[in-house]
């Protein structure tokens, strides 16, 4: 047995056998190596789920089931807690007003089927007579309620074709009573066909005028309301004079200016003997009389991207104040007593100025 003096090179002095120490160190390193090997085997997944015997007997399975080592697997996306639950559908103002269940058509197939099922713009008079009842002609509120219950899914899915727009609310348009009466009179005269759902985009300042006087035809006086102004066409008249609207809400967005509100309207287009709509050019529908169309709903939306700027939605109270300020003020009649005082003051000022006259003298050599 070697003494401790033979191991002076070490930093420690021990009475234990050095060979025993080396043996314990080797055993420790071996255990660490086995632990590391087991952990690697657990992490490493088998590239082939089939046993080796089956692979040797059927070599074709090797190509199908074995994974290439060069190809790396893509990491699977985590499922967040918010994705596990169904998203709650937004409740619009008209849904609460008319007691309609709010629905979101996220699936494009369901959107297409809903458009087909709610399409009431058919050319057969019998199909429209089933939709209309006597109570729908009694008042404008009954007609608007019935119109929304039929077309509410179509309105909610109207902006889904635009990828960067989200519909925030559908409100009732506060239309003037005189405009309501003119439209209901026209509706009672045309009961064979259900009115069409159309959209109209315009400036923020024009919405107040539309709700007060209805839609106006450019360069024409209103047939029943003498207070209605005469407007000038802003976007041209490619298909003649009339009121322009569209069956597509996305198409009408191009005419919206300085606001995030779109008008949802009911239109009664003129038809021929067969039942075909006249003055219809693709998505564009032109109406020849002011009583053929009426705004029913205010469709509010917002842009989700940074390319388009979001503007305020139409506010009835705020816009009415602005409208009243822009009205032409009446002429103020001043009494003679005040006019005499003003004239007297002006004459006194003239006399004061004339009291000190500037005189020029010419000096001769």
GROMACS .gro file of C-alpha atoms in nm:
model
  365
    1UNK     CA    1   0.000   0.000   0.000
    2UNK     CA    2   0.136   0.339  -0.101
    3UNK     CA    3   0.180   0.607   0.156
    4UNK     CA    4   0.035   0.955   0.143
    5UNK     CA    5   0.379   1.098   0.066
    6UNK     CA    6   0.365   0.947  -0.285
    7UNK     CA    7   0.069   1.172  -0.374
    8UNK     CA    8   0.213   1.509  -0.288
    9UNK     CA    9   0.108   1.647  -0.622
   10UNK     CA   10  -0.261   1.645  -0.514
   11UNK     CA   11  -0.411   1.933  -0.321
   12UNK     CA   12  -0.555   1.703  -0.056
   13UNK     CA   13  -0.421   1.438   0.178
   14UNK     CA   14  -0.637   1.132   0.247
   15UNK     CA   15  -0.589   0.800   0.422
   16UNK     CA   16  -0.823   0.629   0.165
   17UNK     CA   17  -0.679   0.400  -0.099
   18UNK     CA   18  -0.624   0.602  -0.424
   19UNK     CA   19  -0.728   0.309  -0.641
   20UNK     CA   20  -1.058   0.300  -0.456
   21UNK     CA   21  -1.106   0.668  -0.532
   22UNK     CA   22  -1.037   0.611  -0.904
   23UNK     CA   23  -1.285   0.325  -0.903
   24UNK     CA   24  -1.558   0.544  -0.748
   25UNK     CA   25  -1.491   0.817  -1.004
   26UNK     CA   26  -1.520   0.569  -1.293
   27UNK     CA   27  -1.849   0.437  -1.156
   28UNK     CA   28  -1.985   0.790  -1.123
   29UNK     CA   29  -1.893   0.877  -1.481
   30UNK     CA   30  -2.054   0.554  -1.603
   31UNK     CA   31  -2.380   0.631  -1.425
   32UNK     CA   32  -2.385   0.982  -1.571
   33UNK     CA   33  -2.326   0.844  -1.919
   34UNK     CA   34  -2.613   0.593  -1.885
   35UNK     CA   35  -2.851   0.862  -1.758
   36UNK     CA   36  -2.764   1.089  -2.050
   37UNK     CA   37  -2.814   0.804  -2.296
   38UNK     CA   38  -3.159   0.721  -2.156
   39UNK     CA   39  -3.271   1.085  -2.173
   40UNK     CA   40  -3.160   1.105  -2.537
   41UNK     CA   41  -3.355   0.791  -2.623
   42UNK     CA   42  -3.669   0.937  -2.469
   43UNK     CA   43  -3.638   1.259  -2.667
   44UNK     CA   44  -3.561   1.084  -2.992
   45UNK     CA   45  -3.879   0.966  -3.160
   46UNK     CA   46  -3.885   0.662  -3.380
   47UNK     CA   47  -3.890   0.757  -3.746
   48UNK     CA   48  -4.081   0.444  -3.839
   49UNK     CA   49  -4.380   0.313  -3.636
   50UNK     CA   50  -4.358  -0.037  -3.790
   51UNK     CA   51  -4.139  -0.313  -3.645
   52UNK     CA   52  -3.816  -0.421  -3.814
   53UNK     CA   53  -3.954  -0.768  -3.896
   54UNK     CA   54  -4.245  -0.617  -4.089
   55UNK     CA   55  -4.009  -0.384  -4.276
   56UNK     CA   56  -3.779  -0.669  -4.380
   57UNK     CA   57  -4.070  -0.876  -4.508
   58UNK     CA   58  -4.237  -0.586  -4.692
   59UNK     CA   59  -3.980  -0.342  -4.834
   60UNK     CA   60  -4.250  -0.122  -4.990
   61UNK     CA   61  -4.362  -0.009  -4.648
   62UNK     CA   62  -4.020   0.144  -4.589
   63UNK     CA   63  -4.080   0.415  -4.850
   64UNK     CA   64  -4.432   0.487  -4.728
   65UNK     CA   65  -4.390   0.488  -4.350
   66UNK     CA   66  -4.028   0.588  -4.296
   67UNK     CA   67  -3.951   0.955  -4.261
   68UNK     CA   68  -3.661   1.117  -4.438
   69UNK     CA   69  -3.401   1.249  -4.195
   70UNK     CA   70  -3.337   1.556  -4.411
   71UNK     CA   71  -3.697   1.673  -4.380
   72UNK     CA   72  -3.766   1.854  -4.053
   73UNK     CA   73  -4.109   1.847  -3.897
   74UNK     CA   74  -4.298   2.175  -3.867
   75UNK     CA   75  -4.394   2.284  -3.521
   76UNK     CA   76  -4.766   2.260  -3.455
   77UNK     CA   77  -4.939   2.581  -3.350
   78UNK     CA   78  -5.065   2.593  -2.993
   79UNK     CA   79  -5.439   2.605  -2.939
   80UNK     CA   80  -5.515   2.912  -2.730
   81UNK     CA   81  -5.792   2.925  -2.478
   82UNK     CA   82  -5.980   3.189  -2.678
   83UNK     CA   83  -6.002   2.954  -2.978
   84UNK     CA   84  -6.169   2.679  -2.779
   85UNK     CA   85  -6.488   2.876  -2.727
   86UNK     CA   86  -6.726   3.005  -2.994
   87UNK     CA   87  -6.706   3.376  -3.060
   88UNK     CA   88  -7.008   3.570  -2.947
   89UNK     CA   89  -7.199   3.736  -3.228
   90UNK     CA   90  -7.233   4.113  -3.210
   91UNK     CA   91  -7.580   4.240  -3.121
   92UNK     CA   92  -7.687   4.532  -3.337
   93UNK     CA   93  -7.939   4.800  -3.248
   94UNK     CA   94  -8.194   4.673  -3.501
   95UNK     CA   95  -8.168   4.319  -3.358
   96UNK     CA   96  -8.271   4.445  -3.014
   97UNK     CA   97  -8.540   4.670  -3.162
   98UNK     CA   98  -8.706   4.401  -3.376
   99UNK     CA   99  -8.618   4.101  -3.150
  100UNK     CA  100  -8.406   3.928  -3.413
  101UNK     CA  101  -8.140   3.673  -3.320
  102UNK     CA  102  -7.799   3.799  -3.421
  103UNK     CA  103  -7.601   3.562  -3.644
  104UNK     CA  104  -7.250   3.574  -3.793
  105UNK     CA  105  -7.195   3.388  -4.118
  106UNK     CA  106  -6.827   3.304  -4.094
  107UNK     CA  107  -6.844   3.011  -4.336
  108UNK     CA  108  -6.854   3.118  -4.703
  109UNK     CA  109  -7.083   2.825  -4.786
  110UNK     CA  110  -7.337   2.933  -4.525
  111UNK     CA  111  -7.312   3.289  -4.656
  112UNK     CA  112  -7.391   3.171  -5.007
  113UNK     CA  113  -7.684   2.956  -4.892
  114UNK     CA  114  -7.828   3.242  -4.689
  115UNK     CA  115  -7.812   3.473  -4.988
  116UNK     CA  116  -7.995   3.218  -5.197
  117UNK     CA  117  -8.263   3.152  -4.935
  118UNK     CA  118  -8.331   3.519  -4.861
  119UNK     CA  119  -8.333   3.633  -5.222
  120UNK     CA  120  -8.683   3.779  -5.254
  121UNK     CA  121  -8.619   3.973  -5.574
  122UNK     CA  122  -8.788   3.715  -5.793
  123UNK     CA  123  -8.993   3.789  -6.100
  124UNK     CA  124  -9.291   3.577  -5.995
  125UNK     CA  125  -9.575   3.769  -5.832
  126UNK     CA  126  -9.705   3.468  -5.639
  127UNK     CA  127  -9.386   3.438  -5.435
  128UNK     CA  128  -9.400   3.802  -5.326
  129UNK     CA  129  -9.769   3.778  -5.228
  130UNK     CA  130  -9.676   3.512  -4.969
  131UNK     CA  131  -9.427   3.754  -4.807
  132UNK     CA  132  -9.661   4.054  -4.787
  133UNK     CA  133  -9.952   4.070  -4.546
  134UNK     CA  134 -10.213   4.336  -4.471
  135UNK     CA  135 -10.044   4.452  -4.149
  136UNK     CA  136  -9.724   4.538  -4.337
  137UNK     CA  137  -9.904   4.817  -4.526
  138UNK     CA  138 -10.067   4.972  -4.221
  139UNK     CA  139  -9.767   5.175  -4.104
  140UNK     CA  140  -9.409   5.249  -4.199
  141UNK     CA  141  -9.273   5.094  -3.878
  142UNK     CA  142  -9.447   4.762  -3.954
  143UNK     CA  143  -9.301   4.759  -4.304
  144UNK     CA  144  -8.949   4.835  -4.182
  145UNK     CA  145  -8.969   4.563  -3.915
  146UNK     CA  146  -9.083   4.307  -4.173
  147UNK     CA  147  -8.820   4.422  -4.423
  148UNK     CA  148  -8.541   4.380  -4.167
  149UNK     CA  149  -8.656   4.035  -4.055
  150UNK     CA  150  -8.636   3.914  -4.414
  151UNK     CA  151  -8.309   4.085  -4.510
  152UNK     CA  152  -8.113   4.099  -4.181
  153UNK     CA  153  -7.879   3.812  -4.274
  154UNK     CA  154  -7.820   3.960  -4.615
  155UNK     CA  155  -7.733   4.299  -4.463
  156UNK     CA  156  -7.493   4.145  -4.208
  157UNK     CA  157  -7.308   3.949  -4.477
  158UNK     CA  158  -7.302   4.237  -4.728
  159UNK     CA  159  -6.953   4.359  -4.627
  160UNK     CA  160  -6.789   4.017  -4.586
  161UNK     CA  161  -6.650   4.033  -4.940
  162UNK     CA  162  -6.426   4.321  -4.823
  163UNK     CA  163  -6.135   4.169  -4.625
  164UNK     CA  164  -6.047   4.475  -4.415
  165UNK     CA  165  -6.391   4.594  -4.298
  166UNK     CA  166  -6.582   4.506  -3.985
  167UNK     CA  167  -6.951   4.595  -3.940
  168UNK     CA  168  -7.000   4.763  -3.601
  169UNK     CA  169  -7.372   4.845  -3.588
  170UNK     CA  170  -7.701   4.858  -3.782
  171UNK     CA  171  -7.922   5.147  -3.669
  172UNK     CA  172  -8.263   5.277  -3.763
  173UNK     CA  173  -8.254   5.576  -3.997
  174UNK     CA  174  -8.453   5.871  -3.847
  175UNK     CA  175  -8.638   5.951  -4.168
  176UNK     CA  176  -8.886   6.239  -4.193
  177UNK     CA  177  -9.260   6.158  -4.180
  178UNK     CA  178  -9.334   6.327  -4.514
  179UNK     CA  179  -9.081   6.099  -4.686
  180UNK     CA  180  -9.238   5.796  -4.514
  181UNK     CA  181  -9.586   5.889  -4.641
  182UNK     CA  182  -9.466   5.931  -5.000
  183UNK     CA  183  -9.296   5.591  -4.996
  184UNK     CA  184  -9.591   5.409  -4.835
  185UNK     CA  185  -9.821   5.559  -5.095
  186UNK     CA  186  -9.598   5.425  -5.371
  187UNK     CA  187  -9.574   5.086  -5.192
  188UNK     CA  188  -9.953   5.048  -5.172
  189UNK     CA  189  -9.973   5.109  -5.548
  190UNK     CA  190  -9.711   4.835  -5.619
  191UNK     CA  191  -9.802   4.535  -5.404
  192UNK     CA  192  -9.718   4.265  -5.659
  193UNK     CA  193  -9.340   4.274  -5.592
  194UNK     CA  194  -9.140   4.299  -5.273
  195UNK     CA  195  -8.905   4.602  -5.253
  196UNK     CA  196  -8.538   4.546  -5.329
  197UNK     CA  197  -8.257   4.589  -5.077
  198UNK     CA  198  -8.011   4.846  -5.212
  199UNK     CA  199  -7.725   5.052  -5.070
  200UNK     CA  200  -7.623   5.415  -5.113
  201UNK     CA  201  -7.290   5.574  -5.023
  202UNK     CA  202  -7.251   5.950  -4.992
  203UNK     CA  203  -7.082   6.229  -4.793
  204UNK     CA  204  -7.144   6.289  -4.425
  205UNK     CA  205  -7.312   6.626  -4.489
  206UNK     CA  206  -7.554   6.473  -4.742
  207UNK     CA  207  -7.696   6.216  -4.498
  208UNK     CA  208  -7.872   6.486  -4.294
  209UNK     CA  209  -8.040   6.621  -4.610
  210UNK     CA  210  -8.143   6.269  -4.724
  211UNK     CA  211  -8.305   6.193  -4.389
  212UNK     CA  212  -8.487   6.528  -4.392
  213UNK     CA  213  -8.606   6.550  -4.754
  214UNK     CA  214  -8.543   6.200  -4.890
  215UNK     CA  215  -8.338   6.126  -5.201
  216UNK     CA  216  -8.336   6.407  -5.457
  217UNK     CA  217  -8.287   6.397  -5.832
  218UNK     CA  218  -8.018   6.643  -5.952
  219UNK     CA  219  -8.136   6.962  -6.127
  220UNK     CA  220  -8.503   6.886  -6.049
  221UNK     CA  221  -8.746   7.044  -5.803
  222UNK     CA  222  -8.903   6.814  -5.544
  223UNK     CA  223  -9.259   6.725  -5.661
  224UNK     CA  224  -9.428   6.750  -5.318
  225UNK     CA  225  -9.194   6.938  -5.080
  226UNK     CA  226  -9.123   7.300  -5.172
  227UNK     CA  227  -8.866   7.337  -4.891
  228UNK     CA  228  -8.639   7.071  -5.041
  229UNK     CA  229  -8.329   7.216  -5.210
  230UNK     CA  230  -8.229   7.162  -5.570
  231UNK     CA  231  -7.903   6.969  -5.585
  232UNK     CA  232  -7.635   6.931  -5.852
  233UNK     CA  233  -7.495   6.595  -5.965
  234UNK     CA  234  -7.159   6.523  -5.797
  235UNK     CA  235  -7.054   6.194  -5.964
  236UNK     CA  236  -7.200   6.234  -6.311
  237UNK     CA  237  -7.498   6.065  -6.477
  238UNK     CA  238  -7.368   5.778  -6.687
  239UNK     CA  239  -7.711   5.611  -6.716
  240UNK     CA  240  -7.927   5.921  -6.734
  241UNK     CA  241  -8.093   6.138  -6.474
  242UNK     CA  242  -8.220   5.971  -6.156
  243UNK     CA  243  -8.128   5.841  -5.811
  244UNK     CA  244  -7.832   5.601  -5.821
  245UNK     CA  245  -7.805   5.305  -5.584
  246UNK     CA  246  -7.642   4.961  -5.585
  247UNK     CA  247  -7.732   4.604  -5.491
  248UNK     CA  248  -7.371   4.561  -5.370
  249UNK     CA  249  -7.265   4.724  -5.043
  250UNK     CA  250  -6.896   4.691  -5.132
  251UNK     CA  251  -6.955   4.884  -5.456
  252UNK     CA  252  -7.134   5.164  -5.265
  253UNK     CA  253  -6.835   5.201  -5.030
  254UNK     CA  254  -6.640   5.374  -5.307
  255UNK     CA  255  -6.882   5.670  -5.284
  256UNK     CA  256  -6.867   5.704  -4.904
  257UNK     CA  257  -6.677   6.018  -4.805
  258UNK     CA  258  -6.576   6.159  -4.462
  259UNK     CA  259  -6.794   5.908  -4.274
  260UNK     CA  260  -6.810   5.541  -4.174
  261UNK     CA  261  -7.184   5.509  -4.234
  262UNK     CA  262  -7.355   5.343  -4.530
  263UNK     CA  263  -7.727   5.375  -4.608
  264UNK     CA  264  -7.934   5.058  -4.639
  265UNK     CA  265  -8.245   5.138  -4.844
  266UNK     CA  266  -8.564   4.985  -4.981
  267UNK     CA  267  -8.630   5.049  -5.350
  268UNK     CA  268  -8.937   4.995  -5.567
  269UNK     CA  269  -8.798   4.981  -5.923
  270UNK     CA  270  -9.016   5.008  -6.228
  271UNK     CA  271  -9.081   4.680  -6.411
  272UNK     CA  272  -9.206   4.590  -6.756
  273UNK     CA  273  -9.496   4.357  -6.841
  274UNK     CA  274  -9.279   4.048  -6.798
  275UNK     CA  275  -9.157   4.163  -6.454
  276UNK     CA  276  -8.802   4.258  -6.553
  277UNK     CA  277  -8.651   4.556  -6.369
  278UNK     CA  278  -8.598   4.863  -6.584
  279UNK     CA  279  -8.287   5.084  -6.564
  280UNK     CA  280  -8.079   4.813  -6.401
  281UNK     CA  281  -7.714   4.811  -6.514
  282UNK     CA  282  -7.523   4.534  -6.335
  283UNK     CA  283  -7.495   4.632  -5.968
  284UNK     CA  284  -7.628   4.983  -6.038
  285UNK     CA  285  -8.000   5.059  -6.008
  286UNK     CA  286  -8.134   5.396  -6.129
  287UNK     CA  287  -8.471   5.520  -5.999
  288UNK     CA  288  -8.671   5.786  -6.182
  289UNK     CA  289  -8.887   5.918  -5.893
  290UNK     CA  290  -8.802   6.032  -5.541
  291UNK     CA  291  -9.075   5.816  -5.383
  292UNK     CA  292  -8.929   5.491  -5.524
  293UNK     CA  293  -8.650   5.469  -5.265
  294UNK     CA  294  -8.619   5.538  -4.893
  295UNK     CA  295  -8.330   5.496  -4.644
  296UNK     CA  296  -8.420   5.247  -4.370
  297UNK     CA  297  -8.095   5.165  -4.188
  298UNK     CA  298  -7.762   5.327  -4.101
  299UNK     CA  299  -7.488   5.066  -4.143
  300UNK     CA  300  -7.180   5.161  -3.940
  301UNK     CA  301  -6.842   5.001  -4.015
  302UNK     CA  302  -6.472   5.042  -3.947
  303UNK     CA  303  -6.154   4.970  -4.143
  304UNK     CA  304  -5.916   4.713  -3.992
  305UNK     CA  305  -5.609   4.805  -4.198
  306UNK     CA  306  -5.394   5.118  -4.192
  307UNK     CA  307  -5.441   5.200  -4.561
  308UNK     CA  308  -5.792   5.347  -4.508
  309UNK     CA  309  -5.874   5.619  -4.259
  310UNK     CA  310  -6.162   5.576  -4.015
  311UNK     CA  311  -6.406   5.868  -3.990
  312UNK     CA  312  -6.685   5.928  -3.735
  313UNK     CA  313  -7.020   5.763  -3.796
  314UNK     CA  314  -7.332   5.968  -3.857
  315UNK     CA  315  -7.467   6.128  -3.538
  316UNK     CA  316  -7.817   6.274  -3.567
  317UNK     CA  317  -7.787   6.527  -3.282
  318UNK     CA  318  -7.443   6.655  -3.384
  319UNK     CA  319  -7.528   6.685  -3.754
  320UNK     CA  320  -7.858   6.863  -3.686
  321UNK     CA  321  -7.671   7.131  -3.489
  322UNK     CA  322  -7.427   7.180  -3.776
  323UNK     CA  323  -7.716   7.191  -4.022
  324UNK     CA  324  -7.899   7.459  -3.822
  325UNK     CA  325  -7.584   7.673  -3.802
  326UNK     CA  326  -7.539   7.662  -4.178
  327UNK     CA  327  -7.892   7.785  -4.243
  328UNK     CA  328  -7.929   8.131  -4.400
  329UNK     CA  329  -8.015   8.382  -4.129
  330UNK     CA  330  -8.326   8.597  -4.170
  331UNK     CA  331  -8.293   8.970  -4.237
  332UNK     CA  332  -8.295   9.176  -3.919
  333UNK     CA  333  -8.524   9.482  -3.931
  334UNK     CA  334  -8.372   9.785  -3.755
  335UNK     CA  335  -8.606  10.053  -3.621
  336UNK     CA  336  -8.583  10.416  -3.734
  337UNK     CA  337  -8.483  10.536  -3.389
  338UNK     CA  338  -8.158  10.341  -3.397
  339UNK     CA  339  -8.092  10.437  -3.757
  340UNK     CA  340  -8.122  10.808  -3.669
  341UNK     CA  341  -7.870  10.767  -3.387
  342UNK     CA  342  -7.626  10.595  -3.619
  343UNK     CA  343  -7.666  10.863  -3.889
  344UNK     CA  344  -7.627  11.140  -3.632
  345UNK     CA  345  -7.305  10.984  -3.503
  346UNK     CA  346  -7.172  10.951  -3.858
  347UNK     CA  347  -7.254  11.317  -3.936
  348UNK     CA  348  -7.079  11.433  -3.619
  349UNK     CA  349  -6.765  11.246  -3.719
  350UNK     CA  350  -6.771  11.407  -4.062
  351UNK     CA  351  -6.806  11.756  -3.908
  352UNK     CA  352  -6.510  11.694  -3.680
  353UNK     CA  353  -6.295  11.594  -3.973
  354UNK     CA  354  -6.403  11.895  -4.179
  355UNK     CA  355  -6.319  12.136  -3.893
  356UNK     CA  356  -5.948  12.090  -3.950
  357UNK     CA  357  -5.884  12.130  -4.321
  358UNK     CA  358  -5.544  12.101  -4.479
  359UNK     CA  359  -5.463  12.407  -4.684
  360UNK     CA  360  -5.178  12.424  -4.934
  361UNK     CA  361  -4.993  12.746  -5.019
  362UNK     CA  362  -4.791  12.807  -5.332
  363UNK     CA  363  -4.478  13.016  -5.296
  364UNK     CA  364  -4.369  13.217  -5.599
  365UNK     CA  365  -4.018  13.337  -5.661
   0.00000   0.00000   0.00000
